[in-house]
PDB file of C-alpha atoms and ligand atoms in Angstrom:
ATOM      1  CA  MET A 173      73.226  34.145  24.032  1.00 50.00           C
ATOM      2  CA  HIS A 174      76.431  32.987  22.342  1.00 58.00           C
ATOM      3  CA  HIS A 175      78.828  31.656  24.965  1.00 60.00           C
ATOM      4  CA  SER A 176      81.944  33.662  24.091  1.00 59.00           C
ATOM      5  CA  PHE A 177      79.929  36.851  23.745  1.00 58.00           C
ATOM      6  CA  LYS A 178      78.552  36.310  27.239  1.00 60.00           C
ATOM      7  CA  ASN A 179      82.110  35.774  28.521  1.00 58.00           C
ATOM      8  CA  LEU A 180      83.201  38.939  26.846  1.00 56.00           C
ATOM      9  CA  LEU A 181      80.390  40.853  28.550  1.00 56.00           C
ATOM     10  CA  ILE A 182      81.372  39.438  31.933  1.00 56.00           C
ATOM     11  CA  THR A 183      85.053  40.241  31.371  1.00 54.00           C
ATOM     12  CA  THR A 184      84.204  43.764  30.285  1.00 55.00           C
ATOM     13  CA  ALA A 185      82.003  44.279  33.339  1.00 55.00           C
ATOM     14  CA  LEU A 186      84.730  42.969  35.658  1.00 54.00           C
ATOM     15  CA  PHE A 187      87.354  45.126  34.033  1.00 55.00           C
ATOM     16  CA  ALA A 188      85.159  48.205  34.312  1.00 54.00           C
ATOM     17  CA  THR A 189      84.576  47.491  38.006  1.00 55.00           C
ATOM     18  CA  THR A 190      88.272  46.974  38.730  1.00 58.00           C
ATOM     19  CA  SER A 191      89.301  50.176  37.003  1.00 63.00           C
ATOM     20  CA  THR A 192      86.565  52.110  38.802  1.00 66.00           C
ATOM     21  CA  PHE A 193      87.910  50.834  42.116  1.00 69.00           C
ATOM     22  CA  ALA A 194      91.467  51.769  41.153  1.00 68.00           C
ATOM     23  CA  ASN A 195      90.330  55.267  40.252  1.00 86.00           C
ATOM     24  CA  GLU A 196      88.237  55.491  43.408  1.00 90.00           C
ATOM     25  CA  ALA A 197      91.305  54.714  45.550  1.00 91.00           C
ATOM     26  CA  LEU A 198      93.336  57.267  43.621  1.00 93.00           C
ATOM     27  CA  LEU A 199      90.594  59.861  44.013  1.00 96.00           C
ATOM     28  CA  LEU A 200      90.510  59.354  47.788  1.00 96.00           C
ATOM     29  CA  GLU A 201      94.287  59.662  47.933  1.00 96.00           C
ATOM     30  CA  ALA A 202      94.219  62.772  45.740  1.00 97.00           C
ATOM     31  CA  ARG A 203      91.605  64.407  47.978  1.00 97.00           C
ATOM     32  CA  ASN A 204      93.812  63.780  51.005  1.00 97.00           C
ATOM     33  CA  VAL A 205      96.930  65.132  49.350  1.00 97.00           C
ATOM     34  CA  ALA A 206      95.140  68.239  48.050  1.00 97.00           C
ATOM     35  CA  SER A 207      93.802  68.896  51.565  1.00 96.00           C
ATOM     36  CA  MET A 208      97.203  68.889  53.226  1.00 95.00           C
ATOM     37  CA  VAL A 209      98.390  72.411  52.481  1.00 94.00           C
ATOM     38  CA  PRO A 210      95.329  74.757  52.715  1.00 94.00           C
ATOM     39  CA  PRO A 211      94.528  74.261  56.447  1.00 94.00           C
ATOM     40  CA  LYS A 212      98.202  74.607  57.450  1.00 94.00           C
ATOM     41  CA  LEU A 213      98.642  77.690  55.318  1.00 94.00           C
ATOM     42  CA  LEU A 214      95.442  79.209  56.666  1.00 95.00           C
ATOM     43  CA  GLN A 215      96.680  78.655  60.214  1.00 95.00           C
ATOM     44  CA  VAL A 216      99.997  80.365  59.485  1.00 94.00           C
ATOM     45  CA  LEU A 217      98.233  83.263  57.739  1.00 95.00           C
ATOM     46  CA  THR A 218      95.794  83.708  60.617  1.00 96.00           C
ATOM     47  CA  GLU A 219      98.604  83.713  63.186  1.00 96.00           C
ATOM     48  CA  GLU A 220     100.794  86.098  61.227  1.00 96.00           C
ATOM     49  CA  ILE A 221      97.929  88.527  60.534  1.00 96.00           C
ATOM     50  CA  ALA A 222      97.091  88.521  64.252  1.00 96.00           C
ATOM     51  CA  LYS A 223     100.735  89.198  65.114  1.00 95.00           C
ATOM     52  CA  GLY A 224     101.777  91.803  62.551  1.00 95.00           C
ATOM     53  CA  GLY A 225      98.879  92.520  60.211  1.00 96.00           C
ATOM     54  CA  PRO A 226      98.388  91.465  56.572  1.00 97.00           C
ATOM     55  CA  ALA A 227     101.377  93.375  55.168  1.00 96.00           C
ATOM     56  CA  SER A 228     103.842  91.431  57.292  1.00 94.00           C
ATOM     57  CA  ALA A 229     101.937  88.184  56.642  1.00 96.00           C
ATOM     58  CA  ILE A 230     102.606  88.646  52.905  1.00 96.00           C
ATOM     59  CA  GLU A 231     106.293  88.028  53.447  1.00 88.00           C
ATOM     60  CA  VAL A 232     105.504  84.867  55.372  1.00 86.00           C
ATOM     61  CA  CYS A 233     103.135  83.630  52.673  1.00 91.00           C
ATOM     62  CA  ASN A 234     105.756  84.440  50.057  1.00 92.00           C
ATOM     63  CA  VAL A 235     108.188  82.010  51.705  1.00 93.00           C
ATOM     64  CA  LYS A 236     105.923  79.502  53.451  1.00 93.00           C
ATOM     65  CA  ALA A 237     103.389  78.746  50.694  1.00 94.00           C
ATOM     66  CA  PRO A 238     105.948  77.371  48.207  1.00 93.00           C
ATOM     67  CA  GLN A 239     107.766  75.603  51.094  1.00 95.00           C
ATOM     68  CA  MET A 240     104.588  73.826  52.203  1.00 95.00           C
ATOM     69  CA  ALA A 241     103.765  72.709  48.669  1.00 96.00           C
ATOM     70  CA  LYS A 242     107.309  71.374  48.287  1.00 96.00           C
ATOM     71  CA  ALA A 243     107.123  69.525  51.613  1.00 96.00           C
ATOM     72  CA  ALA A 244     103.778  67.964  50.643  1.00 96.00           C
ATOM     73  CA  SER A 245     105.258  66.871  47.297  1.00 97.00           C
ATOM     74  CA  GLU A 246     108.238  65.242  48.980  1.00 97.00           C
ATOM     75  CA  GLN A 247     106.081  63.579  51.607  1.00 96.00           C
ATOM     76  CA  THR A 248     103.487  62.116  49.215  1.00 97.00           C
ATOM     77  CA  GLY A 249     105.148  61.577  45.839  1.00 97.00           C
ATOM     78  CA  TRP A 250     102.502  63.772  44.172  1.00 98.00           C
ATOM     79  CA  MET A 251     103.479  67.056  42.571  1.00 97.00           C
ATOM     80  CA  VAL A 252     101.619  69.656  44.631  1.00 98.00           C
ATOM     81  CA  LYS A 253     101.088  73.305  43.700  1.00 97.00           C
ATOM     82  CA  ARG A 254      98.549  76.122  43.413  1.00 97.00           C
ATOM     83  CA  VAL A 255      97.404  77.811  40.224  1.00 98.00           C
ATOM     84  CA  SER A 256      95.119  80.676  39.302  1.00 98.00           C
ATOM     85  CA  LEU A 257      93.716  82.338  36.179  1.00 98.00           C
ATOM     86  CA  GLN A 258      94.839  85.597  37.856  1.00 98.00           C
ATOM     87  CA  ASN A 259      98.113  84.528  39.408  1.00 98.00           C
ATOM     88  CA  ARG A 260     100.269  86.348  41.938  1.00 97.00           C
ATOM     89  CA  ASN A 261     103.276  84.026  42.034  1.00 96.00           C
ATOM     90  CA  PRO A 262     104.682  84.058  38.465  1.00 96.00           C
ATOM     91  CA  LYS A 263     104.950  80.243  38.677  1.00 95.00           C
ATOM     92  CA  ALA A 264     101.241  79.817  39.456  1.00 97.00           C
ATOM     93  CA  VAL A 265     100.215  80.030  35.785  1.00 98.00           C
ATOM     94  CA  PRO A 266      97.924  77.140  34.827  1.00 98.00           C
ATOM     95  CA  ASP A 267      98.829  74.785  31.962  1.00 97.00           C
ATOM     96  CA  ALA A 268      96.204  74.020  29.283  1.00 97.00           C
ATOM     97  CA  TRP A 269      94.510  71.247  31.296  1.00 97.00           C
ATOM     98  CA  GLU A 270      94.456  73.367  34.481  1.00 98.00           C
ATOM     99  CA  ARG A 271      93.150  76.405  32.623  1.00 98.00           C
ATOM    100  CA  ALA A 272      90.238  74.406  31.204  1.00 98.00           C
ATOM    101  CA  VAL A 273      89.432  73.028  34.665  1.00 98.00           C
ATOM    102  CA  LEU A 274      89.591  76.497  36.301  1.00 98.00           C
ATOM    103  CA  GLU A 275      87.268  77.891  33.633  1.00 98.00           C
ATOM    104  CA  ASP A 276      84.922  74.967  34.189  1.00 98.00           C
ATOM    105  CA  PHE A 277      85.008  75.573  37.986  1.00 98.00           C
ATOM    106  CA  ASP A 278      83.978  79.202  37.391  1.00 97.00           C
ATOM    107  CA  LYS A 279      81.085  78.035  35.207  1.00 97.00           C
ATOM    108  CA  ARG A 280      79.989  75.406  37.728  1.00 97.00           C
ATOM    109  CA  ALA A 281      80.125  77.962  40.567  1.00 96.00           C
ATOM    110  CA  ALA A 282      78.109  80.430  38.473  1.00 94.00           C
ATOM    111  CA  ALA A 283      75.558  77.643  37.880  1.00 96.00           C
ATOM    112  CA  GLY A 284      75.126  77.268  41.643  1.00 95.00           C
ATOM    113  CA  GLU A 285      77.572  74.536  42.677  1.00 95.00           C
ATOM    114  CA  SER A 286      79.178  75.197  46.067  1.00 94.00           C
ATOM    115  CA  PRO A 287      82.678  76.642  45.531  1.00 93.00           C
ATOM    116  CA  THR A 288      83.979  74.641  48.497  1.00 92.00           C
ATOM    117  CA  THR A 289      83.334  71.239  46.899  1.00 93.00           C
ATOM    118  CA  LEU A 290      84.416  71.872  43.297  1.00 97.00           C
ATOM    119  CA  GLU A 291      86.887  69.210  42.191  1.00 97.00           C
ATOM    120  CA  LYS A 292      88.056  67.495  39.039  1.00 97.00           C
ATOM    121  CA  SER A 293      90.019  64.304  38.506  1.00 96.00           C
ATOM    122  CA  GLU A 294      91.224  62.638  35.330  1.00 95.00           C
ATOM    123  CA  LEU A 295      93.652  59.994  34.160  1.00 94.00           C
ATOM    124  CA  VAL A 296      95.437  61.977  31.468  1.00 94.00           C
ATOM    125  CA  SER A 297      97.452  60.435  28.657  1.00 92.00           C
ATOM    126  CA  ASN A 298     100.635  62.339  27.834  1.00 85.00           C
ATOM    127  CA  GLY A 299     101.688  60.447  24.695  1.00 86.00           C
ATOM    128  CA  ASP A 300     105.227  59.021  25.043  1.00 86.00           C
ATOM    129  CA  LYS A 301     105.459  60.245  28.619  1.00 84.00           C
ATOM    130  CA  GLY A 302     102.758  57.825  29.721  1.00 91.00           C
ATOM    131  CA  LYS A 303      99.734  58.359  31.934  1.00 94.00           C
ATOM    132  CA  GLU A 304      99.282  60.749  34.771  1.00 95.00           C
ATOM    133  CA  TYR A 305      96.502  61.087  37.336  1.00 96.00           C
ATOM    134  CA  ARG A 306      95.572  64.730  37.787  1.00 97.00           C
ATOM    135  CA  TYR A 307      93.334  66.288  40.413  1.00 97.00           C
ATOM    136  CA  MET A 308      92.262  69.845  41.191  1.00 98.00           C
ATOM    137  CA  ARG A 309      90.270  71.351  44.051  1.00 98.00           C
ATOM    138  CA  ALA A 310      88.956  74.916  44.041  1.00 98.00           C
ATOM    139  CA  LEU A 311      90.107  77.507  46.603  1.00 98.00           C
ATOM    140  CA  PRO A 312      87.267  79.962  47.257  1.00 97.00           C
ATOM    141  CA  VAL A 313      87.736  83.466  48.630  1.00 97.00           C
ATOM    142  CA  GLY A 314      86.821  83.724  52.309  1.00 96.00           C
ATOM    143  CA  ASN A 315      86.831  86.813  54.498  1.00 96.00           C
ATOM    144  CA  ILE A 316      90.445  86.458  55.559  1.00 95.00           C
ATOM    145  CA  CYS A 317      91.604  86.408  51.915  1.00 97.00           C
ATOM    146  CA  LEU A 318      90.225  89.865  51.126  1.00 98.00           C
ATOM    147  CA  ALA A 319      93.009  91.797  52.906  1.00 97.00           C
ATOM    148  CA  CYS A 320      95.474  90.524  50.300  1.00 97.00           C
ATOM    149  CA  HIS A 321      93.291  89.528  47.326  1.00 98.00           C
ATOM    150  CA  GLY A 322      90.261  91.822  47.652  1.00 98.00           C
ATOM    151  CA  THR A 323      89.122  94.941  45.831  1.00 98.00           C
ATOM    152  CA  ALA A 324      91.228  98.112  46.248  1.00 97.00           C
ATOM    153  CA  ASP A 325      89.099  99.382  49.161  1.00 97.00           C
ATOM    154  CA  LYS A 326      89.979  96.244  51.172  1.00 97.00           C
ATOM    155  CA  LEU A 327      93.759  96.563  50.711  1.00 98.00           C
ATOM    156  CA  SER A 328      95.778  98.778  53.024  1.00 97.00           C
ATOM    157  CA  ALA A 329      98.386 101.118  51.539  1.00 98.00           C
ATOM    158  CA  GLU A 330     101.055  98.993  53.194  1.00 97.00           C
ATOM    159  CA  VAL A 331      99.681  95.811  51.613  1.00 98.00           C
ATOM    160  CA  LYS A 332      99.548  97.468  48.198  1.00 97.00           C
ATOM    161  CA  SER A 333     103.150  98.614  48.356  1.00 97.00           C
ATOM    162  CA  LYS A 334     104.402  95.275  49.657  1.00 97.00           C
ATOM    163  CA  LEU A 335     102.586  93.430  46.865  1.00 97.00           C
ATOM    164  CA  GLN A 336     103.936  95.891  44.338  1.00 96.00           C
ATOM    165  CA  SER A 337     107.540  95.292  45.393  1.00 95.00           C
ATOM    166  CA  LEU A 338     107.326  91.479  45.752  1.00 96.00           C
ATOM    167  CA  TYR A 339     104.977  90.814  42.816  1.00 96.00           C
ATOM    168  CA  PRO A 340     105.276  93.546  40.173  1.00 97.00           C
ATOM    169  CA  ASN A 341     103.020  91.507  37.835  1.00 97.00           C
ATOM    170  CA  ASP A 342     100.411  90.626  40.471  1.00 98.00           C
ATOM    171  CA  LYS A 343      97.010  89.786  38.971  1.00 98.00           C
ATOM    172  CA  ALA A 344      95.547  88.343  42.179  1.00 98.00           C
ATOM    173  CA  VAL A 345      93.551  91.321  43.481  1.00 98.00           C
ATOM    174  CA  GLY A 346      89.993  92.535  42.924  1.00 98.00           C
ATOM    175  CA  TYR A 347      88.276  89.422  44.277  1.00 98.00           C
ATOM    176  CA  THR A 348      85.054  89.403  46.267  1.00 97.00           C
ATOM    177  CA  LEU A 349      83.740  86.918  48.831  1.00 96.00           C
ATOM    178  CA  GLY A 350      82.851  83.494  47.410  1.00 94.00           C
ATOM    179  CA  GLN A 351      84.672  83.881  44.095  1.00 96.00           C
ATOM    180  CA  LEU A 352      87.241  81.291  43.114  1.00 97.00           C
ATOM    181  CA  ARG A 353      90.776  82.472  43.855  1.00 98.00           C
ATOM    182  CA  GLY A 354      92.381  79.441  42.195  1.00 98.00           C
ATOM    183  CA  ALA A 355      92.932  75.797  42.945  1.00 98.00           C
ATOM    184  CA  MET A 356      95.186  73.190  44.440  1.00 98.00           C
ATOM    185  CA  THR A 357      96.553  71.117  41.579  1.00 98.00           C
ATOM    186  CA  ILE A 358      98.244  67.789  42.064  1.00 98.00           C
ATOM    187  CA  ARG A 359      99.517  65.102  39.696  1.00 97.00           C
ATOM    188  CA  LYS A 360     101.223  61.720  39.817  1.00 96.00           C
ATOM    189  CA  PRO A 361     102.540  59.480  37.035  1.00 95.00           C
ATOM    190  CA  GLN A 362     100.650  56.154  36.745  1.00 93.00           C
TER     191      GLN A 362
HETATM  192  C1  HEC B 187      98.580  88.002  54.070  1.00 51.78           C
HETATM  193  C2  HEC B 187      98.184  88.081  52.682  1.00 51.78           C
HETATM  194  C3  HEC B 187      97.408  86.951  52.067  1.00 51.78           C
HETATM  195  C4  HEC B 187      96.224  86.426  52.502  1.00 51.78           C
HETATM  196  C5  HEC B 187      95.414  86.808  53.711  1.00 51.78           C
HETATM  197  C6  HEC B 187      95.875  85.413  51.523  1.00 51.78           C
HETATM  198  N1  HEC B 187      96.818  85.319  50.548  1.00 51.78           N
HETATM  199 FE1  HEC B 187      96.781  84.130  48.915  1.00 51.78          FE
HETATM  200  N2  HEC B 187      98.586  84.778  48.382  1.00 51.78           N
HETATM  201  C7  HEC B 187      99.336  85.726  49.066  1.00 51.78           C
HETATM  202  C8  HEC B 187     100.667  85.768  48.519  1.00 51.78           C
HETATM  203  C9  HEC B 187     101.799  86.654  48.994  1.00 51.78           C
HETATM  204  C10 HEC B 187     100.686  84.805  47.485  1.00 51.78           C
HETATM  205  C11 HEC B 187     101.851  84.431  46.617  1.00 51.78           C
HETATM  206  C12 HEC B 187     102.585  83.307  47.331  1.00 51.78           C
HETATM  207  C13 HEC B 187     103.688  82.738  46.534  1.00 51.78           C
HETATM  208  O1  HEC B 187     104.598  83.484  46.175  1.00 51.78           O
HETATM  209  O2  HEC B 187     103.624  81.533  46.271  1.00 51.78           O
HETATM  210  C14 HEC B 187      99.366  84.213  47.430  1.00 51.78           C
HETATM  211  C15 HEC B 187      99.026  83.238  46.537  1.00 51.78           C
HETATM  212  C16 HEC B 187      97.820  82.580  46.532  1.00 51.78           C
HETATM  213  C17 HEC B 187      97.469  81.503  45.623  1.00 51.78           C
HETATM  214  C18 HEC B 187      98.374  80.865  44.585  1.00 51.78           C
HETATM  215  C19 HEC B 187      98.130  81.365  43.202  1.00 51.78           C
HETATM  216  C20 HEC B 187      98.728  82.718  42.953  1.00 51.78           C
HETATM  217  O3  HEC B 187      97.949  83.599  42.600  1.00 51.78           O
HETATM  218  O4  HEC B 187      99.951  82.887  43.118  1.00 51.78           O
HETATM  219  C21 HEC B 187      96.202  81.132  45.928  1.00 51.78           C
HETATM  220  C22 HEC B 187      95.372  80.075  45.226  1.00 51.78           C
HETATM  221  C23 HEC B 187      95.790  81.947  47.048  1.00 51.78           C
HETATM  222  N3  HEC B 187      96.782  82.820  47.392  1.00 51.78           N
HETATM  223  C24 HEC B 187      94.571  81.828  47.654  1.00 51.78           C
HETATM  224  C25 HEC B 187      94.254  82.475  48.836  1.00 51.78           C
HETATM  225  C26 HEC B 187      93.036  82.224  49.565  1.00 51.78           C
HETATM  226  C27 HEC B 187      91.919  81.300  49.117  1.00 51.78           C
HETATM  227  C28 HEC B 187      93.091  82.980  50.684  1.00 51.78           C
HETATM  228  C29 HEC B 187      92.108  83.031  51.834  1.00 51.78           C
HETATM  229  C30 HEC B 187      91.841  81.768  52.485  1.00 51.78           C
HETATM  230  C31 HEC B 187      94.347  83.734  50.657  1.00 51.78           C
HETATM  231  N4  HEC B 187      95.018  83.388  49.511  1.00 51.78           N
HETATM  232  C32 HEC B 187      94.745  84.626  51.615  1.00 51.78           C
HETATM  233  C33 HEC B 187      98.913  86.485  50.108  1.00 51.78           C
HETATM  234  C34 HEC B 187      97.774  86.247  50.846  1.00 51.78           C
END
């Protein structure tokens, strides 16, 4: 083999390995960051539902969910939020990249992948604005979610009227167990 060609192959292999490691570290970090909010939010929801029922827990979620995402962003340097194809919070509309990922998650879940492990990561190039590492993790519908996101028969009259007044354009109802409610979405400039 020609010497310089062999060197080139070695360099390419080394470079590929290094960049895989860099991405691997980022992926591990992204997984951690994306896992910060859901357990805390679930705990608050569970406590509030136990205390005052789902209708009163809506008001807590309304305030606490955005607060927790903001705190996680400030703590980690990643931009942390939630998105959904059928959003409740008017700000939870996915951008083009997030929409494509959410649609892909739905397809992967329909093809039998476990909704609890669906994730996607990518180093995205934003032209002049440089590169950004983006990561999403699916949020599946569990039993506790149904009282506020389920089909009409699962929602109390009180829940319906509270949702109506806080979220007049709410699209986040009608879900059944195991469906994908949305995803955590996080991003960080590279
Ligand atoms: C007590 C009612 C309640 C329960 C229970 C509940 N949610 Fe929500 N959910 C809300 C409210 C209210 C919002 C809007 C919060 C906001 O304004 O950011 C919301 C928003 C969301 C969002 C952000 C996207 C959007 O549509 O705005 C996701 C994702 C979500 N919920 C998933 C879940 C999942 C998964 C569960 C079960 C583990 C769950 N929720 C349980 C009330 C609830």
